[in-house]
Coordinates of C-alpha atoms in Angstrom, one line a residue:
Chain A
X294 CA -21.3 2.5 22.3
X295 CA -18.4 4.6 22.7
X296 CA -18.9 7.5 25.1
X297 CA -17.3 10.7 24.7
X298 CA -15.6 10.3 27.7
X299 CA -14.0 7.4 26.6
X300 CA -13.1 9.1 23.2
X301 CA -11.3 11.5 25.6
X302 CA -9.7 8.8 27.4
X303 CA -8.6 6.9 24.4
X304 CA -7.3 10.2 22.6
X305 CA -5.2 10.9 25.9
X306 CA -3.7 7.4 25.9
X307 CA -2.9 8.0 22.1
X308 CA -1.8 11.5 22.5
X309 CA -4.0 13.1 20.3
X310 CA -5.7 16.6 20.9
X311 CA -9.3 16.6 19.8
X312 CA -11.8 19.4 19.8
X313 CA -15.5 18.8 21.0
X314 CA -16.6 18.5 17.3
X315 CA -14.0 15.6 16.8
X316 CA -15.0 14.1 20.2
X317 CA -18.6 14.0 18.8
X318 CA -17.8 12.3 15.6
X319 CA -15.3 10.0 16.5
X320 CA -17.8 8.7 19.2
X321 CA -20.0 7.8 16.5
X322 CA -17.6 6.6 14.1
X323 CA -15.6 4.4 16.6
X324 CA -19.4 2.8 17.7
X325 CA -20.3 1.8 14.5
X326 CA -17.0 0.5 13.4
X327 CA -16.9 -1.6 16.5
X328 CA -20.5 -2.8 16.1
X329 CA -19.4 -4.1 12.7
X330 CA -16.2 -5.9 14.0
X331 CA -19.0 -8.1 16.6
X332 CA -19.5 -10.4 13.7
X333 CA -15.8 -12.0 14.9
X334 CA -17.6 -13.5 17.6
X335 CA -19.4 -16.1 15.3
X336 CA -16.4 -17.5 14.6
X337 CA -15.4 -20.9 16.3
X338 CA -11.8 -20.2 18.0
X339 CA -11.8 -23.0 20.2
X340 CA -8.3 -24.6 20.3
X341 CA -6.8 -22.1 18.1
X342 CA -3.6 -20.8 18.1
X343 CA -3.3 -17.1 17.3
X344 CA -0.7 -15.9 14.5
X345 CA 0.8 -12.3 14.4
X346 CA 2.6 -13.1 11.3
X347 CA 2.4 -15.2 8.4
X348 CA 6.1 -16.0 7.8
X349 CA 6.4 -18.1 11.2
X350 CA 10.2 -16.7 11.7
X351 CA 11.3 -16.3 15.2
X352 CA 14.4 -14.3 16.4
X353 CA 16.2 -13.0 13.4
X354 CA 19.4 -11.6 15.5
X355 CA 22.6 -10.2 14.3
X356 CA 25.7 -8.9 16.2
X357 CA 25.2 -5.9 18.4
X358 CA 27.7 -3.4 16.6
X359 CA 27.8 0.0 16.0
X360 CA 28.0 1.0 12.4
X361 CA 28.3 4.3 10.9
X362 CA 25.2 6.1 9.5
X363 CA 26.7 8.4 6.4
X364 CA 24.1 11.1 6.4
X365 CA 24.0 12.3 10.0
X366 CA 23.5 16.1 8.7
X367 CA 20.4 15.0 6.9
X368 CA 18.9 13.9 10.2
X369 CA 20.4 16.6 12.1
X370 CA 18.4 19.0 9.4
X371 CA 15.5 17.3 10.1
X372 CA 15.4 18.4 13.9
X373 CA 12.3 20.9 14.7
X374 CA 14.9 22.7 16.8
X375 CA 18.4 22.6 17.1
X376 CA 20.9 23.6 19.3
X377 CA 24.6 23.0 19.3
X378 CA 23.9 20.0 17.2
X379 CA 21.6 18.4 19.4
X380 CA 17.6 18.4 19.0
X381 CA 16.1 20.6 21.4
X382 CA 12.8 19.4 23.2
X383 CA 10.7 20.6 26.0
X384 CA 12.0 19.5 29.6
X385 CA 11.0 15.5 30.0
X386 CA 11.2 15.3 33.5
Chain B
X270 CA 6.3 -1.8 -22.9
X271 CA 9.4 -1.8 -20.9
X272 CA 11.4 -4.1 -23.5
X273 CA 10.2 -1.9 -26.3
X274 CA 11.4 1.0 -24.6
X275 CA 14.8 -0.6 -23.8
X276 CA 15.2 -1.7 -27.2
X277 CA 14.8 1.8 -28.6
X278 CA 17.2 3.0 -26.2
X279 CA 20.0 0.3 -27.0
X280 CA 19.1 0.6 -31.1
X281 CA 19.7 4.6 -30.4
X282 CA 16.1 5.4 -31.6
X283 CA 15.5 7.5 -28.4
X284 CA 17.9 8.5 -25.9
X285 CA 17.0 8.1 -22.1
X286 CA 17.3 12.1 -21.7
X287 CA 14.7 12.4 -24.6
X288 CA 12.5 9.8 -23.2
X289 CA 12.3 11.5 -19.4
X290 CA 11.7 15.2 -20.9
X291 CA 9.0 13.6 -23.0
X292 CA 7.5 12.3 -19.7
X293 CA 8.0 15.4 -18.0
X294 CA 6.2 17.0 -20.8
X295 CA 3.4 14.7 -20.2
X296 CA 3.2 15.6 -16.6
X297 CA 3.0 19.2 -17.3
X298 CA 0.5 18.7 -19.8
X299 CA -2.0 16.5 -17.5
X300 CA -1.0 16.8 -14.0
X301 CA -2.8 20.1 -13.1
X302 CA -5.9 17.8 -14.0
X303 CA -4.9 14.6 -12.6
X304 CA -2.5 15.4 -9.6
X305 CA -0.8 12.2 -9.6
X306 CA 2.2 13.8 -8.4
X307 CA 3.3 15.5 -5.0
X308 CA 6.7 16.3 -6.0
X309 CA 8.9 16.2 -9.1
X310 CA 12.4 15.0 -9.0
X311 CA 13.6 16.4 -12.5
X312 CA 17.1 17.3 -11.9
X313 CA 18.2 13.8 -10.3
X314 CA 16.2 12.1 -13.3
X315 CA 17.8 14.0 -16.1
X316 CA 21.0 13.2 -14.5
X317 CA 20.4 9.8 -14.1
X318 CA 19.1 9.7 -17.8
X319 CA 22.1 11.2 -19.0
X320 CA 24.0 8.4 -17.6
X321 CA 22.7 5.7 -19.2
X322 CA 22.9 7.6 -22.1
X323 CA 26.5 7.8 -22.0
X324 CA 26.8 4.3 -21.3
X325 CA 24.9 3.7 -24.6
X326 CA 27.3 6.3 -26.4
X327 CA 30.3 4.2 -25.1
X328 CA 28.9 0.9 -26.5
X329 CA 28.4 -0.3 -23.1
X330 CA 25.6 -2.8 -22.5
X331 CA 22.4 -1.8 -20.1
X332 CA 20.4 -3.6 -18.2
X333 CA 16.6 -3.8 -19.2
X334 CA 15.2 -0.9 -16.7
X335 CA 17.9 1.5 -16.9
X336 CA 16.6 4.8 -18.4
X337 CA 13.6 3.9 -18.3
X338 CA 11.3 6.3 -16.1
X339 CA 9.2 5.7 -13.6
X340 CA 7.2 7.0 -10.2
X341 CA 7.7 6.5 -6.8
X342 CA 4.8 6.7 -4.4
X343 CA 5.4 8.8 -1.3
X344 CA 5.4 6.8 1.7
X345 CA 9.1 5.2 0.4
X346 CA 11.8 7.3 1.5
X347 CA 14.4 8.8 -1.1
X348 CA 17.4 10.7 0.2
X349 CA 17.4 14.1 -0.2
X350 CA 14.1 14.1 -1.7
X351 CA 10.5 15.6 0.3
X352 CA 8.8 12.6 1.5
X353 CA 5.4 13.4 2.8
X354 CA 3.3 10.1 2.8
X355 CA 0.5 12.4 2.1
X356 CA 0.8 14.2 5.7
X357 CA 0.9 17.6 6.8
X358 CA 2.9 16.2 10.0
X359 CA 5.7 15.5 7.4
X360 CA 5.4 18.4 5.3
X361 CA 8.8 19.7 5.7
X362 CA 10.4 15.8 5.8
X363 CA 13.4 15.2 3.3
X364 CA 14.5 11.8 3.7
X365 CA 18.0 11.3 4.8
X366 CA 18.3 8.0 3.3
X367 CA 16.9 5.7 0.1
X368 CA 14.3 2.6 0.9
X369 CA 15.7 -0.5 0.2
X370 CA 13.1 -0.8 -2.7
X371 CA 14.2 2.7 -4.2
X372 CA 18.0 2.1 -3.6
X373 CA 17.6 -1.1 -5.9
X374 CA 15.9 0.4 -8.6
X375 CA 18.2 3.3 -8.5
X376 CA 21.2 0.8 -8.8
X377 CA 19.3 -0.8 -11.8
X378 CA 19.5 2.6 -13.4
X379 CA 15.7 3.3 -13.5
X380 CA 14.9 7.1 -13.8
X381 CA 12.7 8.5 -11.2
X382 CA 10.6 11.1 -12.5
X383 CA 8.9 12.0 -8.8
X384 CA 6.8 11.3 -5.8
X385 CA 3.1 10.5 -6.1
X386 CA 0.0 11.2 -4.2
X387 CA -1.3 8.7 -1.5
X388 CA -4.2 8.7 1.0
X389 CA -2.3 9.9 4.2
X390 CA 0.4 7.1 5.9
X391 CA -1.7 4.7 3.0
X392 CA -5.0 4.8 4.8
X393 CA -7.8 4.8 2.5
X394 CA -9.2 3.6 -0.8
X395 CA -9.8 6.6 -3.0
X396 CA -6.8 9.3 -2.4
X397 CA -9.1 11.6 -1.1
X398 CA -7.6 11.3 2.4
X399 CA -4.2 13.0 1.2
X400 CA -3.7 16.1 3.1
X401 CA -2.5 17.8 -0.2
X402 CA -5.9 16.9 -2.0
X403 CA -7.3 13.9 -4.2
X404 CA -6.0 12.6 -7.3
X405 CA -8.5 12.3 -9.9
X406 CA -9.1 9.0 -12.1
X407 CA -7.6 9.4 -15.7
X408 CA -10.5 7.6 -17.4
X409 CA -12.9 10.2 -15.6
X410 CA -11.9 13.3 -14.0
X411 CA -15.1 13.3 -11.7
X412 CA -14.3 9.7 -10.4
X413 CA -11.5 8.8 -7.8
X414 CA -8.6 6.9 -9.0
X415 CA -8.8 4.2 -5.8
X416 CA -6.1 4.1 -3.1
X417 CA -4.2 4.4 -1.4
X418 CA -1.6 4.2 -4.0
X419 CA -3.8 6.4 -6.3
X420 CA -1.1 8.5 -7.4
X421 CA 0.9 5.9 -8.7
X422 CA -1.9 4.0 -10.8
X423 CA -3.1 7.5 -12.3
X424 CA 0.5 8.4 -13.2
X425 CA 0.6 4.9 -15.0
X426 CA -2.8 4.9 -16.3
X427 CA -2.4 8.6 -18.0
X428 CA 1.0 7.7 -19.5
X429 CA 3.0 10.2 -16.8
X430 CA 5.0 7.2 -16.1
X431 CA 6.1 3.9 -17.6
X432 CA 5.9 2.1 -13.9
X433 CA 5.4 3.2 -10.2
X434 CA 6.7 1.9 -6.9
X435 CA 3.8 1.6 -4.0
X436 CA 2.8 -0.2 -1.4
X437 CA -0.3 -2.7 -0.4
X438 CA -1.6 -3.2 3.2
X439 CA -5.1 -4.4 2.0
X440 CA -5.4 -3.7 -1.2
X441 CA -3.8 -0.4 -1.9
X442 CA -2.0 -1.4 -5.1
X443 CA -4.4 -3.8 -6.4
X444 CA -7.8 -1.4 -5.7
X445 CA -6.5 1.4 -7.5
X446 CA -5.0 -0.8 -10.1
X447 CA -8.5 -2.0 -11.0
X448 CA -10.0 1.3 -11.1
X449 CA -7.3 2.9 -13.4
X450 CA -7.2 0.0 -15.9
X451 CA -3.5 -1.1 -15.1
X452 CA -1.5 -4.3 -13.4
X453 CA -0.8 -4.0 -10.0
X454 CA 1.2 -6.6 -7.9
X455 CA 1.3 -7.4 -4.4
X456 CA 4.5 -9.7 -3.8
X457 CA 4.1 -12.2 -1.1
X458 CA 4.5 -10.7 2.3
X459 CA 8.6 -11.0 2.5
X460 CA 9.4 -10.9 -1.2
X461 CA 10.7 -7.3 -0.9
X462 CA 12.1 -5.3 2.1
X463 CA 10.1 -2.7 3.7
X464 CA 13.0 -0.7 4.9
X465 CA 12.4 2.8 4.0
X466 CA 8.8 2.3 3.9
X467 CA 6.8 4.4 6.4
X468 CA 4.9 2.0 8.2
X469 CA 1.5 1.6 8.4
X470 CA 0.7 -2.1 9.6
X471 CA 3.9 -4.0 9.4
X472 CA 2.3 -7.6 9.3
X473 CA 0.8 -6.8 6.4
X474 CA 2.6 -3.9 4.6
X475 CA 4.2 -4.8 1.1
X476 CA 5.9 -3.0 -1.4
X477 CA 4.9 -4.0 -5.4
X478 CA 4.6 -2.4 -8.8
X479 CA 2.1 -0.6 -10.9
X480 CA 2.6 -1.3 -14.9
X481 CA 0.9 -1.2 -18.2
X482 CA 1.7 -5.0 -18.7
X483 CA 2.5 -7.7 -16.5
X484 CA 5.8 -8.5 -18.0
X485 CA 6.9 -4.8 -16.5
X486 CA 5.4 -5.8 -13.1
X487 CA 7.4 -8.9 -13.4
X488 CA 10.6 -6.7 -14.2
X489 CA 10.2 -4.6 -11.4
X490 CA 9.6 -7.3 -9.1
X491 CA 12.9 -9.1 -10.2
X492 CA 14.7 -5.6 -9.6
X493 CA 13.3 -5.2 -6.0
X494 CA 12.9 -8.5 -4.0
X495 CA 15.5 -10.4 -1.8
X496 CA 16.7 -10.4 1.8
X497 CA 17.6 -7.1 3.2
X498 CA 19.3 -6.8 6.7
X499 CA 17.5 -4.1 7.5
X500 CA 14.0 -6.1 7.5
X501 CA 14.1 -9.1 9.5
X502 CA 11.2 -10.6 7.7
X503 CA 12.9 -10.1 4.3
X504 CA 12.9 -13.7 2.6
X505 CA 16.1 -14.9 0.4
X506 CA 15.5 -14.7 -3.1
X507 CA 17.4 -16.5 -5.6
X508 CA 18.1 -14.1 -8.0
X509 CA 15.2 -15.0 -10.6
X510 CA 14.0 -13.2 -13.3
X511 CA 10.0 -13.1 -13.3
X512 CA 10.0 -12.0 -16.7
X513 CA 11.6 -15.2 -17.8
X514 CA 8.6 -17.3 -16.7
X515 CA 5.8 -15.7 -19.0
X516 CA 5.3 -18.4 -21.4
X517 CA 1.5 -17.5 -22.1
X518 CA 0.9 -21.0 -21.6
X519 CA -1.8 -22.1 -18.6
X520 CA -2.7 -25.4 -20.0
X521 CA -3.5 -27.7 -17.3
X522 CA -3.2 -25.1 -14.6
X523 CA -5.7 -25.5 -11.6
X524 CA -7.7 -21.9 -11.2
X525 CA -10.1 -21.8 -8.0
X526 CA -13.3 -19.5 -8.0
X527 CA -15.4 -18.9 -5.1
X528 CA -19.1 -19.3 -6.5
X529 CA -20.3 -16.7 -3.8
X530 CA -18.0 -13.9 -5.0
X531 CA -19.4 -14.1 -8.3
X532 CA -23.1 -14.1 -7.3
X533 CA -22.4 -11.4 -4.9
X534 CA -21.8 -9.0 -8.0
X535 CA -23.8 -6.7 -10.3
X536 CA -24.6 -8.0 -13.7
X537 CA -22.0 -6.0 -15.7
X538 CA -19.4 -7.0 -13.1
X539 CA -20.6 -10.6 -13.3
X540 CA -20.1 -10.9 -17.1
X541 CA -16.7 -9.3 -16.8
X542 CA -15.5 -11.9 -14.7
X543 CA -17.1 -14.6 -16.3
X544 CA -15.7 -13.8 -19.6
X545 CA -12.3 -13.8 -18.0
X546 CA -13.4 -17.4 -16.5
X547 CA -14.1 -18.8 -20.1
X548 CA -10.7 -17.3 -21.3
X549 CA -9.2 -19.1 -19.1
X550 CA -11.0 -22.1 -20.0
X551 CA -10.5 -21.7 -23.7
X552 CA -6.5 -21.7 -23.0
X553 CA -6.8 -25.3 -21.2
X554 CA -6.8 -24.1 -17.5
X555 CA -8.9 -26.0 -15.3
X556 CA -11.5 -24.2 -13.3
X557 CA -12.3 -25.3 -9.9
X558 CA -14.8 -24.3 -7.5
X559 CA -13.1 -23.8 -4.0
X560 CA -14.7 -22.9 -0.6
X561 CA -12.8 -20.4 1.8
X562 CA -15.4 -20.4 4.7
X563 CA -13.4 -17.9 7.1
X564 CA -12.6 -15.1 4.3
X565 CA -15.6 -13.7 5.3
X566 CA -14.3 -12.5 8.2
X567 CA -11.2 -10.9 6.6
X568 CA -12.4 -7.1 7.0
X569 CA -13.2 -7.2 10.5
X570 CA -9.8 -9.2 11.5
X571 CA -8.2 -6.4 9.3
X572 CA -10.1 -3.5 11.2
X573 CA -8.8 -4.7 14.3
X574 CA -5.0 -5.8 13.6
X575 CA -4.4 -3.0 11.0
X576 CA -5.2 -0.4 13.4
X577 CA -3.4 -1.8 16.2
X578 CA -0.4 -1.8 14.3
X579 CA -1.1 1.8 13.0
X580 CA -1.5 2.8 16.5
X581 CA 1.9 1.6 17.8
X582 CA 3.6 2.6 14.0
X583 CA 2.5 6.3 14.3
X584 CA 3.4 6.9 18.2
X585 CA 6.7 7.9 16.4
X586 CA 4.9 11.0 14.7
X587 CA 5.1 13.3 18.0
X588 CA 7.0 16.3 17.0
X589 CA 10.3 15.3 18.6
X590 CA 12.5 14.1 16.4
X591 CA 11.6 15.2 12.7
X592 CA 8.6 17.0 10.8
X593 CA 5.5 19.1 12.1
X594 CA 6.6 20.7 16.1
X595 CA 3.1 22.2 16.9
X596 CA 2.6 23.9 20.4
X597 CA -0.4 26.5 20.3
X598 CA 0.4 27.3 23.9
X599 CA -3.3 27.0 24.9
X600 CA -3.7 24.6 27.5
X601 CA -5.7 21.8 26.2
X602 CA -8.8 20.4 28.3
X603 CA -7.6 16.9 27.3
X604 CA -4.9 17.1 29.7
X605 CA -7.0 17.0 32.5
X606 CA -7.9 13.5 31.9
X607 CA -6.4 10.0 33.1
X608 CA -3.6 8.2 31.3
X609 CA -1.3 11.4 31.0
X610 CA 0.0 11.3 34.6
X611 CA 3.9 12.0 35.0
X612 CA 4.1 13.9 31.7
X613 CA 5.3 17.6 32.2
X614 CA 2.6 19.6 30.9
X615 CA 4.6 21.6 28.6
X616 CA 6.0 18.7 26.7
X617 CA 2.0 17.2 26.8
X618 CA 0.8 20.2 25.0
X619 CA 3.7 19.4 22.1
X620 CA 2.4 15.9 22.2
X621 CA -1.5 16.6 21.7
X622 CA -0.8 19.9 19.3
X623 CA 1.5 18.3 17.0
X624 CA -0.9 15.5 16.5
X625 CA -4.0 17.3 16.5
X626 CA -2.8 19.6 13.6
X627 CA -0.4 17.3 11.9
X628 CA -3.0 14.3 11.2
X629 CA -5.8 13.9 9.1
X630 CA -9.3 12.7 10.4
X631 CA -8.7 8.9 9.2
X632 CA -5.6 8.6 10.3
X633 CA -6.5 10.0 13.7
X634 CA -9.6 7.2 13.7
X635 CA -7.4 4.5 13.1
X636 CA -4.9 5.6 15.8
X637 CA -7.9 5.7 18.0
X638 CA -9.4 2.3 17.1
X639 CA -6.1 0.7 17.7
X640 CA -5.5 2.2 20.9
X641 CA -8.9 1.3 22.1
X642 CA -8.7 -2.3 21.1
X643 CA -5.1 -2.9 22.6
X644 CA -6.2 -1.3 25.8
X645 CA -6.2 -2.9 29.2
X646 CA -9.9 -5.2 29.2
X647 CA -10.2 -5.4 25.4
X648 CA -6.8 -6.9 24.5
X649 CA -8.2 -10.4 24.6
X650 CA -11.6 -9.8 23.2
X651 CA -10.4 -7.7 20.1
X652 CA -6.7 -8.1 19.2
X653 CA -6.4 -11.9 20.5
X654 CA -9.6 -13.3 19.0
X655 CA -8.4 -11.5 15.6
X656 CA -5.2 -13.2 15.5
X657 CA -6.8 -16.5 16.2
X658 CA -9.6 -15.8 13.4
X659 CA -6.3 -14.7 11.2
X660 CA -4.9 -18.0 11.8
X661 CA -8.3 -20.0 10.5
X662 CA -8.4 -17.9 7.5
X663 CA -4.8 -18.8 6.6
X664 CA -5.5 -22.5 7.0
X665 CA -8.4 -22.2 4.3
X666 CA -5.8 -20.7 2.1
X667 CA -3.1 -23.7 2.8
X668 CA -5.8 -26.7 2.2
X669 CA -6.9 -24.8 -1.1
X670 CA -3.6 -24.3 -2.6
X671 CA -3.3 -27.8 -2.2
X672 CA -6.3 -28.4 -4.7
X673 CA -5.5 -25.3 -6.7
X674 CA -2.6 -23.2 -8.5
X675 CA -4.3 -20.1 -7.9
X676 CA -7.4 -18.2 -7.0
X677 CA -9.5 -15.9 -9.2
X678 CA -11.7 -13.1 -7.9
X679 CA -12.8 -9.8 -8.7
X680 CA -10.4 -6.9 -7.4
X681 CA -13.4 -4.7 -6.6
X682 CA -17.0 -5.0 -6.7
X683 CA -17.3 -2.0 -9.2
X684 CA -15.6 0.3 -11.0
X685 CA -14.5 3.6 -9.9
X686 CA -16.7 5.6 -7.9
X687 CA -17.2 9.3 -7.7
X688 CA -15.1 11.6 -5.8
X689 CA -16.6 12.6 -2.5
X690 CA -19.2 9.6 -2.8
X691 CA -18.1 7.3 0.3
X692 CA -15.7 10.1 2.0
X693 CA -18.0 10.7 5.0
X694 CA -18.7 6.9 5.6
X695 CA -15.7 5.1 6.8
X696 CA -17.4 1.7 6.8
X697 CA -18.5 2.1 3.3
X698 CA -14.6 3.3 2.4
X699 CA -13.1 0.1 4.1
X700 CA -15.7 -2.3 1.9
X701 CA -14.0 -1.2 -0.9
X702 CA -11.1 -3.8 0.1
X703 CA -13.4 -6.8 0.7
X704 CA -11.6 -9.0 -2.4
X705 CA -8.1 -7.8 -1.9
X706 CA -7.4 -7.8 2.0
X707 CA -7.3 -11.8 2.5
X708 CA -4.3 -11.9 0.4
X709 CA -2.7 -9.3 2.9
X710 CA -4.0 -11.3 6.2
X711 CA -2.8 -14.4 4.2
X712 CA 0.4 -12.9 3.0
X713 CA 0.1 -14.5 -0.6
X714 CA 0.8 -12.9 -3.7
X715 CA -1.8 -11.2 -5.8
X716 CA -2.1 -9.3 -8.6
X717 CA -4.9 -7.2 -10.4
X718 CA -5.1 -7.3 -14.3
X719 CA -7.3 -5.3 -16.7
X720 CA -10.5 -7.1 -17.2
X721 CA -12.0 -5.0 -19.8
X722 CA -14.5 -1.9 -19.3
X723 CA -18.2 -1.4 -17.8
X724 CA -19.8 1.6 -19.5
X725 CA -21.1 4.0 -16.4
X726 CA -23.0 7.3 -17.5
X727 CA -21.7 7.2 -20.9
X728 CA -17.9 6.9 -20.0
X729 CA -16.0 3.3 -20.5
X730 CA -14.5 2.7 -16.8
X731 CA -11.8 0.1 -16.2
X732 CA -12.3 -3.1 -13.5
X733 CA -9.9 -6.0 -13.1
X734 CA -9.6 -9.3 -11.9
X735 CA -7.8 -10.6 -9.2
X736 CA -5.4 -13.6 -9.1
X737 CA -3.9 -15.2 -5.8
X738 CA -1.0 -17.4 -5.6
X739 CA 0.8 -19.8 -3.4
X740 CA 3.3 -18.0 -1.0
X741 CA 6.5 -17.3 -2.9
X742 CA 4.9 -18.4 -6.1
X743 CA 5.0 -15.4 -8.3
X744 CA 6.6 -17.3 -10.9
X745 CA 2.9 -19.2 -11.5
X746 CA 1.0 -16.0 -10.5
X747 CA 2.6 -13.8 -13.2
X748 CA 2.5 -16.6 -16.0
X749 CA -1.5 -17.1 -15.3
X750 CA -1.9 -13.3 -15.6
X751 CA 0.4 -12.8 -18.4
X752 CA -1.4 -15.4 -20.3
X753 CA -4.9 -14.0 -19.8
X754 CA -3.2 -10.5 -21.1
X755 CA -1.8 -12.3 -24.4
X756 CA -5.0 -13.9 -25.2
X757 CA -7.0 -10.5 -24.9
X758 CA -4.1 -8.8 -27.1
X759 CA -4.6 -11.6 -29.5
X760 CA -8.0 -11.6 -29.5
X761 CA -8.3 -7.8 -30.2
X762 CA -5.7 -8.4 -33.2
X763 CA -8.3 -10.6 -34.5
X764 CA -11.1 -8.0 -34.0

């Protein structure tokens, strides 16, 4: 069972604001999904190596060289708030 | 269908411009009811169509896809065009570049009609999670088209597009293909570059086509596949034309079936699937019973790994660089809790409010689930365990693909369900992917092909069957799918 306090903690980690109703709903939802996932405990995973990826590829690298992106204006236009060609954000420090 | 239209264009029976306008007409007439499209790109489409017509007028040769109109799922970036991913958080987002798959289709001369509706960030199985409202199933407007690529599937089914590009993370192409009665292909993981796709779960996501026929799906795949420096997981391709492998022959091909999958179905579904198996037998394929003992864990594995990847991928939607930025200037009580130390209050409010108002319930649910599973103390029990079971599932497939060439299963357990029927029960919705999700877990290519129809409440609703192939063996997968389609066509003509 995921308590309402746990839901609030997870939401804070995930940077999602929730209202009381949502906190209640997520507490039930997440609990029932996690209960259902419990079935994985049956599987015998002794001596099994985890895989995160099916291709088995590792460390595809390229030269660390800057390339010009042609549509810079397209990116700047998407800034929620622009000042002198920069993206204006709230104070970070 | 694409080949026919191509021939008509080169024989000057129709211009690409006329063809394109006909499709916009169809959209104008039908899409008020179906709502397959979120935005139309008429100007660009007609510009592209005219280019093709000029080439024809000059007597130049054109490629097979040139001048043929189609649609793009709204999770794929298209330069200068609104790209929402079905989310309010990207309501005003104009993509500054093309996704590689979109760019390749443009280079192939395809005409793009618009961007199609989908569940928000491709999370859902009914398109009801779109922040812009649900798409309806063209076969019965009271039913869902499936999802998450419901808009793309409905557009093709309702003749509002010849083809459509979409994405499949757990079944998002194949399930709606089944429910809308069209062909839907999820290529091998790595076959198509994911650059410019709004990432949902990066180790599962793959781009693929919807089409009316297997040959059309093969043509689209030929155009979009191949290595791309912008996606490190994309694989080299030898420039194959997949449509060249469709011989209509499956004699001697070994097709694996899992008996329990068939036994679990309703009588109607079972009959539909058995008749598909019979067709293959008649064509000389060899049907073999196979065992996939760990596949029963696929959905549970998926609902750990996928939300984990979602929680990480969607962290970028925070109101800072693009999209919605919200701050209602009321201090939320969330900020009094732990895990937020060191972030200035005003900045924190921006994050919390932007994501609170910008994201829908299902997206929040998955971010929360993933954040929980990855959080300190749970990582081993959930994420690592799931990755281990994933390895077991993949081993089953490696073993079985030594014995058979393709695996045949139903695509879904039933035809399309009613709007609203499953929307309040996330678990019921997740079970929609029960037969499709394993192909994403293992990375193999898979296709849904129309099997026939089932009568529900006086309506004939389509259902599909699924074929899964060996890694990077789209040739045999498509050959098997095409052979069934051709035999069904022959039978219908004989009647």
